Short mmCIF file of C-alpha atoms in Angstrom, two decimals:
data_model
loop_
_atom_site.label_atom_id
_atom_site.label_comp_id
_atom_site.label_asym_id
_atom_site.label_seq_id
_atom_site.Cartn_x
_atom_site.Cartn_y
_atom_site.Cartn_z
CA UNK A 236 88.67 39.38 93.76
CA UNK A 237 86.14 37.57 91.56
CA UNK A 238 86.78 37.68 87.85
CA UNK A 239 83.67 39.81 87.20
CA UNK A 240 84.24 42.30 89.93
CA UNK A 241 85.23 45.65 88.56
CA UNK A 242 88.68 46.97 89.48
CA UNK A 243 88.93 50.07 91.53
CA UNK A 244 90.08 53.35 90.05
CA UNK A 245 93.64 54.44 90.99
CA UNK A 246 93.81 56.80 94.00
CA UNK A 247 95.84 59.91 93.35
CA UNK A 248 97.82 60.06 96.47
CA UNK A 249 99.79 63.22 97.33
CA UNK A 250 101.69 64.71 100.28
CA UNK A 251 101.67 62.88 103.55
CA UNK A 252 99.44 60.08 102.25
CA UNK A 253 101.91 59.39 99.38
CA UNK A 254 104.86 59.49 101.67
CA UNK A 255 103.27 57.15 104.17
CA UNK A 256 102.29 54.72 101.38
CA UNK A 257 105.75 54.75 99.74
CA UNK A 258 107.57 54.30 103.02
CA UNK A 259 105.33 51.36 103.91
CA UNK A 260 106.12 49.77 100.52
CA UNK A 261 109.84 50.33 101.13
CA UNK A 262 109.87 48.87 104.58
CA UNK A 263 107.95 45.77 103.49
CA UNK A 264 110.20 45.33 100.55
CA UNK A 265 113.30 45.41 102.68
CA UNK A 266 111.91 42.84 105.07
CA UNK A 267 110.83 40.61 102.16
CA UNK A 268 114.21 40.90 100.58
CA UNK A 269 115.89 39.67 103.74
CA UNK A 270 113.59 36.66 103.82
CA UNK A 271 114.00 35.88 100.12
CA UNK A 272 117.79 35.70 100.58
CA UNK A 273 117.20 32.59 102.73
CA UNK A 274 114.48 30.74 100.86
CA UNK A 275 115.16 27.60 98.82
CA UNK A 276 115.20 27.53 95.00
CA UNK A 277 112.31 25.06 95.18
CA UNK A 278 110.07 27.61 96.96
CA UNK A 279 110.73 30.22 94.27
CA UNK A 280 110.17 27.68 91.51
CA UNK A 281 106.88 26.64 93.10
CA UNK A 282 105.77 30.25 93.46
CA UNK A 283 106.46 30.96 89.77
CA UNK A 284 104.69 27.86 88.53
CA UNK A 285 101.54 28.78 90.54
CA UNK A 286 101.78 32.34 89.31
CA UNK A 287 101.88 31.09 85.65
CA UNK A 288 98.79 28.97 86.39
CA UNK A 289 97.10 31.95 88.06
CA UNK A 290 97.82 34.10 84.90
CA UNK A 291 95.79 31.53 82.89
CA UNK A 292 93.05 31.11 85.45
CA UNK A 293 92.64 34.90 85.77
CA UNK A 294 92.71 35.46 82.04
CA UNK A 295 89.20 36.83 81.75
CA UNK A 296 89.79 39.24 84.63
CA UNK A 297 93.14 40.39 83.17
CA UNK A 298 91.55 40.99 79.69
CA UNK A 299 88.57 42.86 81.26
CA UNK A 300 91.01 45.10 83.04
CA UNK A 301 92.98 45.57 79.86
CA UNK A 302 89.79 46.61 77.98
CA UNK A 303 89.26 49.21 80.58
CA UNK A 304 92.83 50.61 80.06
CA UNK A 305 92.44 50.38 76.25
CA UNK A 306 89.22 52.46 76.42
CA UNK A 307 91.01 55.04 78.43
CA UNK A 308 94.00 55.12 76.16
CA UNK A 309 91.79 55.55 73.08
CA UNK A 310 90.06 58.32 74.75
CA UNK A 311 93.40 59.99 75.36
CA UNK A 312 94.19 59.42 71.63
CA UNK A 313 97.33 57.33 72.18
CA UNK A 314 99.18 56.49 69.02
CA UNK A 315 98.72 53.16 67.24
CA UNK A 316 102.14 51.75 68.42
CA UNK A 317 101.41 52.72 72.04
CA UNK A 318 98.03 51.07 71.82
CA UNK A 319 99.76 47.91 70.45
CA UNK A 320 102.12 47.96 73.49
CA UNK A 321 99.20 48.24 75.81
CA UNK A 322 96.92 45.65 74.28
CA UNK A 323 96.50 42.22 75.73
CA UNK A 324 94.65 39.36 74.12
CA UNK A 325 94.43 35.64 74.82
CA UNK A 326 97.65 34.86 72.98
CA UNK A 327 99.53 37.58 74.88
CA UNK A 328 98.26 36.47 78.22
CA UNK A 329 99.36 32.89 77.44
CA UNK A 330 102.85 34.26 76.34
CA UNK A 331 103.10 35.83 79.91
CA UNK A 332 102.25 32.52 81.54
CA UNK A 333 104.83 30.77 79.34
CA UNK A 334 107.42 33.42 80.12
CA UNK A 335 106.98 32.97 83.79
CA UNK A 336 107.33 29.17 83.44
CA UNK A 337 110.46 29.69 81.38
CA UNK A 338 111.99 31.77 84.15
CA UNK A 339 110.93 29.14 86.65
CA UNK A 340 112.81 26.55 84.75
CA UNK A 341 116.09 28.46 84.67
CA UNK A 342 118.95 27.50 87.05
CA UNK A 343 118.67 29.49 90.27
CA UNK A 344 121.49 32.00 90.12
CA UNK A 345 121.70 32.72 93.88
CA UNK A 346 124.64 30.95 95.55
CA UNK A 347 126.24 30.19 92.26
CA UNK A 348 130.09 30.15 92.61
CA UNK A 349 131.22 32.41 89.70
CA UNK A 350 135.00 31.92 90.40
CA UNK A 351 137.07 29.84 92.83
CA UNK A 352 140.79 30.04 93.35
CA UNK A 353 143.42 29.33 95.93
CA UNK A 354 146.20 31.74 96.88
CA UNK A 355 149.82 30.68 97.60
CA UNK A 356 149.18 31.15 101.29
CA UNK A 357 146.43 28.55 101.24
CA UNK A 358 143.42 30.91 101.29
CA UNK A 359 140.61 29.67 99.13
CA UNK A 360 138.61 32.62 97.62
CA UNK A 361 135.17 32.27 95.98
CA UNK A 362 133.06 34.82 94.29
CA UNK A 363 129.43 33.94 95.01
CA UNK A 364 126.32 35.30 93.25
CA UNK A 365 123.85 37.21 95.53
CA UNK A 366 120.69 39.34 95.10
CA UNK A 367 120.85 43.02 94.60
CA UNK A 368 118.28 43.54 97.33
CA UNK A 369 115.27 45.72 96.58
CA UNK A 370 114.66 46.84 93.02
CA UNK A 371 112.38 49.61 91.94
CA UNK A 372 111.09 49.18 88.36
CA UNK A 373 109.36 52.14 86.65
CA UNK A 374 107.74 51.34 83.29
CA UNK A 375 105.16 52.61 80.78
CA UNK A 376 102.45 51.11 78.66
CA UNK A 377 103.37 47.39 78.48
CA UNK A 378 101.47 45.52 81.19
CA UNK A 379 103.37 42.26 80.49
CA UNK A 380 106.41 43.93 82.11
CA UNK A 381 104.55 43.38 85.42
CA UNK A 382 104.80 39.60 84.88
CA UNK A 383 108.36 39.58 83.46
CA UNK A 384 109.72 41.88 86.16
CA UNK A 385 108.04 40.20 89.03
CA UNK A 386 109.16 36.71 87.89
CA UNK A 387 112.77 37.78 87.20
CA UNK A 388 113.17 39.59 90.49
CA UNK A 389 111.73 36.57 92.43
CA UNK A 390 114.04 34.15 90.61
CA UNK A 391 117.07 36.25 91.40
CA UNK A 392 116.04 36.64 95.06
CA UNK A 393 115.10 40.30 94.94
CA UNK A 394 112.09 42.12 96.34
CA UNK A 395 110.59 44.49 93.83
CA UNK A 396 108.47 47.61 93.96
CA UNK A 397 106.74 48.05 90.54
CA UNK A 398 105.46 51.34 89.29
CA UNK A 399 103.63 50.85 86.02
CA UNK A 400 102.33 53.52 83.82
CA UNK A 401 98.84 55.09 84.51
CA UNK A 402 97.65 53.88 81.08
CA UNK A 403 98.11 50.29 82.07
CA UNK A 404 97.02 50.63 85.76
CA UNK A 405 94.21 48.15 85.74
CA UNK A 406 95.94 45.56 83.55
CA UNK A 407 99.08 45.61 85.66
CA UNK A 408 97.23 45.28 89.00
CA UNK A 409 95.19 42.29 87.58
CA UNK A 410 98.53 40.56 86.63
CA UNK A 411 100.00 41.49 89.96
CA UNK A 412 97.19 39.62 91.69
CA UNK A 413 98.28 36.38 89.91
CA UNK A 414 101.87 36.93 91.07
CA UNK A 415 100.68 37.24 94.66
CA UNK A 416 98.81 34.02 94.23
CA UNK A 417 102.13 32.39 93.46
CA UNK A 418 103.90 33.96 96.38
CA UNK A 419 101.31 32.64 98.76
CA UNK A 420 101.48 29.09 97.35
CA UNK A 421 105.32 29.15 97.70
CA UNK A 422 105.18 30.26 101.28
CA UNK A 423 106.90 33.51 100.42
CA UNK A 424 106.14 36.99 101.69
CA UNK A 425 103.37 38.62 99.57
CA UNK A 426 105.37 41.84 99.79
CA UNK A 427 108.16 40.37 97.73
CA UNK A 428 106.45 41.78 94.72
CA UNK A 429 104.56 45.01 95.31
CA UNK A 430 102.89 47.60 93.10
CA UNK A 431 102.67 51.19 93.81
CA UNK A 432 98.86 51.66 94.30
CA UNK A 433 98.55 55.17 92.83
CA UNK A 434 98.65 56.65 89.39
CA UNK A 435 100.08 59.90 90.79
CA UNK A 436 103.22 61.10 89.03
CA UNK A 437 104.61 62.25 92.31
CA UNK A 438 105.02 58.54 93.32
CA UNK A 439 107.78 58.31 90.59
CA UNK A 440 109.63 61.25 92.08
CA UNK A 441 109.35 59.81 95.64
CA UNK A 442 110.70 56.43 94.52
CA UNK A 443 113.64 58.05 92.71
CA UNK A 444 114.57 60.65 95.30
CA UNK A 445 113.37 59.61 98.77
CA UNK A 446 113.60 55.80 98.96
CA UNK A 447 117.43 55.39 99.41
CA UNK A 448 116.87 53.77 102.76
CA UNK A 449 114.94 50.91 101.09
CA UNK A 450 115.74 50.73 97.32
CA UNK A 451 119.09 49.44 96.01
CA UNK A 452 118.73 49.97 92.33
CA UNK A 453 116.15 51.53 89.88
CA UNK A 454 115.41 50.02 86.43
CA UNK A 455 113.41 52.29 84.15
CA UNK A 456 111.70 50.99 81.04
CA UNK A 457 109.87 53.38 78.73
CA UNK A 458 110.21 56.34 76.54
CA UNK A 459 113.06 58.84 76.20
CA UNK A 460 111.43 61.33 78.59
CA UNK A 461 111.02 58.74 81.33
CA UNK A 462 114.52 57.48 81.07
CA UNK A 463 115.96 61.02 81.13
CA UNK A 464 113.90 61.89 84.20
CA UNK A 465 115.09 58.73 86.02
CA UNK A 466 118.76 59.28 85.19
CA UNK A 467 118.50 62.93 86.22
CA UNK A 468 116.54 62.43 89.48
CA UNK A 469 117.59 59.03 90.84
CA UNK A 470 119.42 59.01 94.09
CA UNK A 471 120.25 55.26 93.82
CA UNK A 472 122.10 53.48 91.01
CA UNK A 473 120.16 53.02 87.72
CA UNK A 474 120.39 50.17 85.20
CA UNK A 475 119.79 52.36 82.15
CA UNK A 476 117.60 51.39 79.20
CA UNK A 477 117.82 54.03 76.61
CA UNK A 478 115.66 54.31 73.47
CA UNK A 479 116.02 51.60 70.82
CA UNK A 480 117.43 53.56 67.89
CA UNK A 481 118.30 50.41 66.05
CA UNK A 482 119.99 50.05 62.63
CA UNK A 483 120.16 47.55 59.72
CA UNK A 484 123.21 47.88 57.47
CA UNK A 485 123.02 46.11 54.09
CA UNK A 486 126.55 45.50 52.88
CA UNK A 487 127.40 45.06 49.18
CA UNK A 488 128.03 41.37 49.78
CA UNK A 489 124.56 40.69 51.19
CA UNK A 490 122.20 38.15 49.70
CA UNK A 491 119.37 40.15 48.14
CA UNK A 492 116.50 37.96 49.37
CA UNK A 493 118.05 37.86 52.89
CA UNK A 494 118.53 41.54 52.95
CA UNK A 495 114.84 42.14 51.92
CA UNK A 496 113.43 39.63 54.41
CA UNK A 497 115.56 40.63 57.40
CA UNK A 498 115.00 44.33 56.86
CA UNK A 499 111.26 43.87 56.47
CA UNK A 500 111.05 41.83 59.69
CA UNK A 501 113.33 44.14 61.65
CA UNK A 502 111.01 47.13 60.82
CA UNK A 503 107.58 45.75 60.46
CA UNK A 504 107.09 42.61 62.64
CA UNK A 505 106.30 44.92 65.49
CA UNK A 506 107.01 48.58 65.06
CA UNK A 507 106.38 49.63 68.66
CA UNK A 508 109.07 47.60 70.46
CA UNK A 509 112.59 48.75 71.26
CA UNK A 510 114.19 46.20 68.97
CA UNK A 511 112.42 47.59 65.86
CA UNK A 512 114.79 49.02 63.21
CA UNK A 513 114.58 52.71 62.72
CA UNK A 514 117.29 53.36 60.17
CA UNK A 515 118.44 51.36 57.16
CA UNK A 516 121.97 51.94 55.84
CA UNK A 517 122.80 50.48 52.33
CA UNK A 518 126.04 50.38 50.36
CA UNK A 519 126.15 52.51 47.30
CA UNK A 520 127.69 49.56 45.31
CA UNK A 521 124.60 47.47 45.76
CA UNK A 522 121.84 50.05 45.17
CA UNK A 523 121.06 48.79 41.67
CA UNK A 524 120.43 45.24 42.84
CA UNK A 525 119.34 45.48 46.49
CA UNK A 526 117.38 48.69 46.94
CA UNK A 527 114.25 47.99 44.95
CA UNK A 528 113.43 44.61 46.43
CA UNK A 529 113.92 46.00 49.97
CA UNK A 530 111.82 49.14 49.32
CA UNK A 531 109.05 47.36 47.45
CA UNK A 532 108.66 44.95 50.37
CA UNK A 533 108.56 47.72 52.89
CA UNK A 534 106.08 49.93 51.02
CA UNK A 535 103.85 46.99 50.35
CA UNK A 536 103.78 46.37 54.13
CA UNK A 537 102.69 49.99 54.73
CA UNK A 538 106.00 51.49 55.80
CA UNK A 539 106.75 55.17 55.12
CA UNK A 540 110.26 55.58 53.78
CA UNK A 541 112.42 58.75 54.43
CA UNK A 542 115.60 58.95 52.54
CA UNK A 543 118.76 61.02 51.90
CA UNK A 544 119.09 62.96 48.69
CA UNK A 545 120.60 60.16 46.71
CA UNK A 546 117.78 57.74 47.55
CA UNK A 547 115.13 60.41 46.96
CA UNK A 548 116.53 60.97 43.46
CA UNK A 549 116.44 57.22 42.78
CA UNK A 550 113.06 56.52 44.24
CA UNK A 551 110.20 59.13 44.27
CA UNK A 552 108.26 57.21 46.95
CA UNK A 553 110.66 58.45 49.55
CA UNK A 554 110.09 61.61 51.59
CA UNK A 555 113.29 63.70 52.25
CA UNK A 556 114.91 62.80 55.58
CA UNK A 557 115.97 65.62 57.96
CA UNK A 558 118.86 65.59 60.38
CA UNK A 559 116.32 64.80 63.16
CA UNK A 560 115.23 61.59 61.37
CA UNK A 561 118.59 59.99 61.95
CA UNK A 562 118.10 60.54 65.68
CA UNK A 563 114.40 59.45 65.95
CA UNK A 564 113.03 56.32 67.44
CA UNK A 565 109.72 56.26 65.50
CA UNK A 566 108.10 53.22 67.13
CA UNK A 567 105.84 53.34 64.08
CA UNK A 568 105.78 52.27 60.45
CA UNK A 569 108.47 54.79 59.36
CA UNK A 570 112.10 54.01 58.31
CA UNK A 571 114.87 56.42 57.64
CA UNK A 572 117.17 55.26 54.79
CA UNK A 573 120.67 56.40 53.89
CA UNK A 574 123.33 55.48 51.38
CA UNK A 575 126.84 54.78 52.66
CA UNK A 576 130.09 54.13 50.77
CA UNK A 577 131.29 51.16 52.93
CA UNK A 578 131.30 49.53 56.40
CA UNK A 579 133.36 52.33 57.86
CA UNK A 580 130.84 54.97 56.97
CA UNK A 581 128.08 52.76 58.28
CA UNK A 582 129.93 52.54 61.62
CA UNK A 583 130.41 56.29 61.68
CA UNK A 584 126.77 56.84 61.16
CA UNK A 585 125.68 54.51 63.89
CA UNK A 586 128.23 55.70 66.37
CA UNK A 587 127.08 59.27 65.68
CA UNK A 588 123.30 58.85 65.77
CA UNK A 589 122.56 55.48 67.51
CA UNK A 590 121.64 54.73 71.09
CA UNK A 591 123.91 51.80 71.63
CA UNK A 592 120.99 49.41 71.64
CA UNK A 593 120.94 46.90 68.72
CA UNK A 594 122.54 46.90 65.21
CA UNK A 595 122.48 44.29 62.40
CA UNK A 596 124.73 43.77 59.41
CA UNK A 597 123.47 41.77 56.45
CA UNK A 598 126.67 40.56 54.67
CA UNK A 599 128.64 37.48 53.47
CA UNK A 600 132.03 39.17 53.45
CA UNK A 601 133.80 37.98 56.63
CA UNK A 602 135.98 40.98 56.84
CA UNK A 603 133.16 43.37 56.68
CA UNK A 604 131.25 41.43 59.36
CA UNK A 605 134.29 41.31 61.64
CA UNK A 606 134.85 45.05 61.28
CA UNK A 607 131.25 45.73 62.06
CA UNK A 608 131.07 43.53 65.15
CA UNK A 609 134.38 44.53 66.47
CA UNK A 610 134.23 48.32 66.01
CA UNK A 611 130.73 49.05 67.12
CA UNK A 612 129.97 49.20 70.86
CA UNK A 613 126.18 48.64 70.96
CA UNK A 614 124.72 46.26 73.58
CA UNK A 615 123.66 43.82 70.88
CA UNK A 616 125.21 43.30 67.42
CA UNK A 617 123.70 40.78 64.99
CA UNK A 618 124.90 39.24 61.73
CA UNK A 619 122.34 38.24 59.11
CA UNK A 620 119.45 38.36 61.56
CA UNK A 621 116.61 40.73 62.39
CA UNK A 622 117.06 43.36 65.25
CA UNK A 623 113.75 42.02 66.60
CA UNK A 624 115.70 39.22 68.23
CA UNK A 625 116.89 41.82 70.81
CA UNK A 626 114.77 40.11 73.50
CA UNK A 627 115.66 38.13 76.53
CA UNK A 628 113.28 35.31 75.73
CA UNK A 629 114.93 34.83 72.43
CA UNK A 630 118.36 34.74 74.11
CA UNK A 631 117.15 31.91 76.34
CA UNK A 632 116.78 34.02 79.44
CA UNK A 633 113.11 33.24 79.85
CA UNK A 634 112.12 36.85 79.97
CA UNK A 635 113.83 40.24 80.45
CA UNK A 636 113.15 43.50 82.25
CA UNK A 637 114.57 45.39 79.32
CA UNK A 638 117.67 45.96 77.16
CA UNK A 639 120.33 47.86 79.19
CA UNK A 640 122.45 50.17 77.03
CA UNK A 641 124.92 51.34 79.73
CA UNK A 642 128.29 49.92 80.34
CA UNK A 643 128.24 49.37 84.07
CA UNK A 644 126.85 46.22 85.74
CA UNK A 645 124.28 44.82 83.18
CA UNK A 646 124.22 45.25 79.41
CA UNK A 647 121.94 43.93 76.85
CA UNK A 648 118.92 41.81 77.89
CA UNK A 649 118.46 42.07 81.66
CA UNK A 650 117.38 38.72 83.00
CA UNK A 651 117.58 36.96 86.33
CA UNK A 652 121.35 36.58 86.29
CA UNK A 653 121.83 40.26 85.46
CA UNK A 654 119.83 41.24 88.51
CA UNK A 655 122.44 39.89 90.89
CA UNK A 656 125.71 41.04 92.33
CA UNK A 657 128.29 38.98 94.23
CA UNK A 658 130.27 38.69 97.41
CA UNK A 659 133.57 37.14 98.33
CA UNK A 660 133.74 34.05 100.52
CA UNK A 661 137.29 33.26 101.89
CA UNK A 662 138.19 29.95 103.57
CA UNK A 663 141.33 29.69 105.65
CA UNK A 664 143.14 27.34 107.93
CA UNK A 665 144.31 29.86 110.51
CA UNK A 666 146.30 32.23 108.29
CA UNK A 667 147.27 35.61 109.65
CA UNK A 668 148.80 38.46 107.64
CA UNK A 669 152.38 39.24 108.32
#
């Protein structure tokens, strides 16, 4: 497609047409997965390098497609944070290309021997990393997920069926075209990375409930309603990504300037991402010294503060927080704030209201830090650092599909290694079991 050629509008497939299309995608993905399991790491690396170059060469086409999506989103009156998630510019397109290159540079996980031991009878047993197979990824708003997910699935030897949100339809398909360029250059099946070619919501239901023959695992990435639907309707295993109800806890031992700067960044760097802080907890013993600098910085940055009764009495700029505020992922410039007596009360609050995503403690007291990091069971726990570091790229994974908050299989940033399973390979010398 030429860069100036307009992108087609999404077809709203239903009934037999939808079933035929989805079945075709599934069969092609299963065939591609079998082929990917045999390709060399060099082929995958070559494909990813060319895909990154294609992202750059197709930049104008991608941005034109994104403008079309943004116009539609504005007409539908999407909120500011959702528009920010959807928006692409030259810097973000370059970041996508760099992310693919970072994935390409990672060690190939497939065939890695995770463990190797020999039994008393002489049998040598190896645990070897293998692909999951075919992955279905359902996501909303952020078109860069198309690049990240496609690259990570390819690196880990998996075929993938991508179902992006209708609001990012044109952007995602323009990015997908660059990934296909890479697959061709690497001599890999073009069907290794496929996109559902319809904006019909029925396609999500079909992927969740009627593709067991083809799809091995589903990865959802989006809002609370999408995650709930996937977990309720999926007939294959799900790598869960719940909402990012993230907390910053300022302990009495925290450095004031650090507490101010980390809290400000955790909330306001980008408010629409899952790693953005939504609740601030602060020790009563340091209110007199720590509260005002933190609050002043947040208010100056345009953040609305909602507080408990104690904070509202201290600072008239706060709106009273309700019980629902402690459970809300705002994805906006709003922060709920609560006074706690100590680290134990902070842990109780997070355990009660949090989503097991990401929490940060700002403190210099080693005992308080150890208690926080040991007793909380969220996927990511930070000490003296912003919650916005909850990101696969920042963890050195190149990119991520999302932050998994479950306890089975993958947890935290889901990169290439987390999109694998393993098998056992046993070498003998003629042993038989008595």
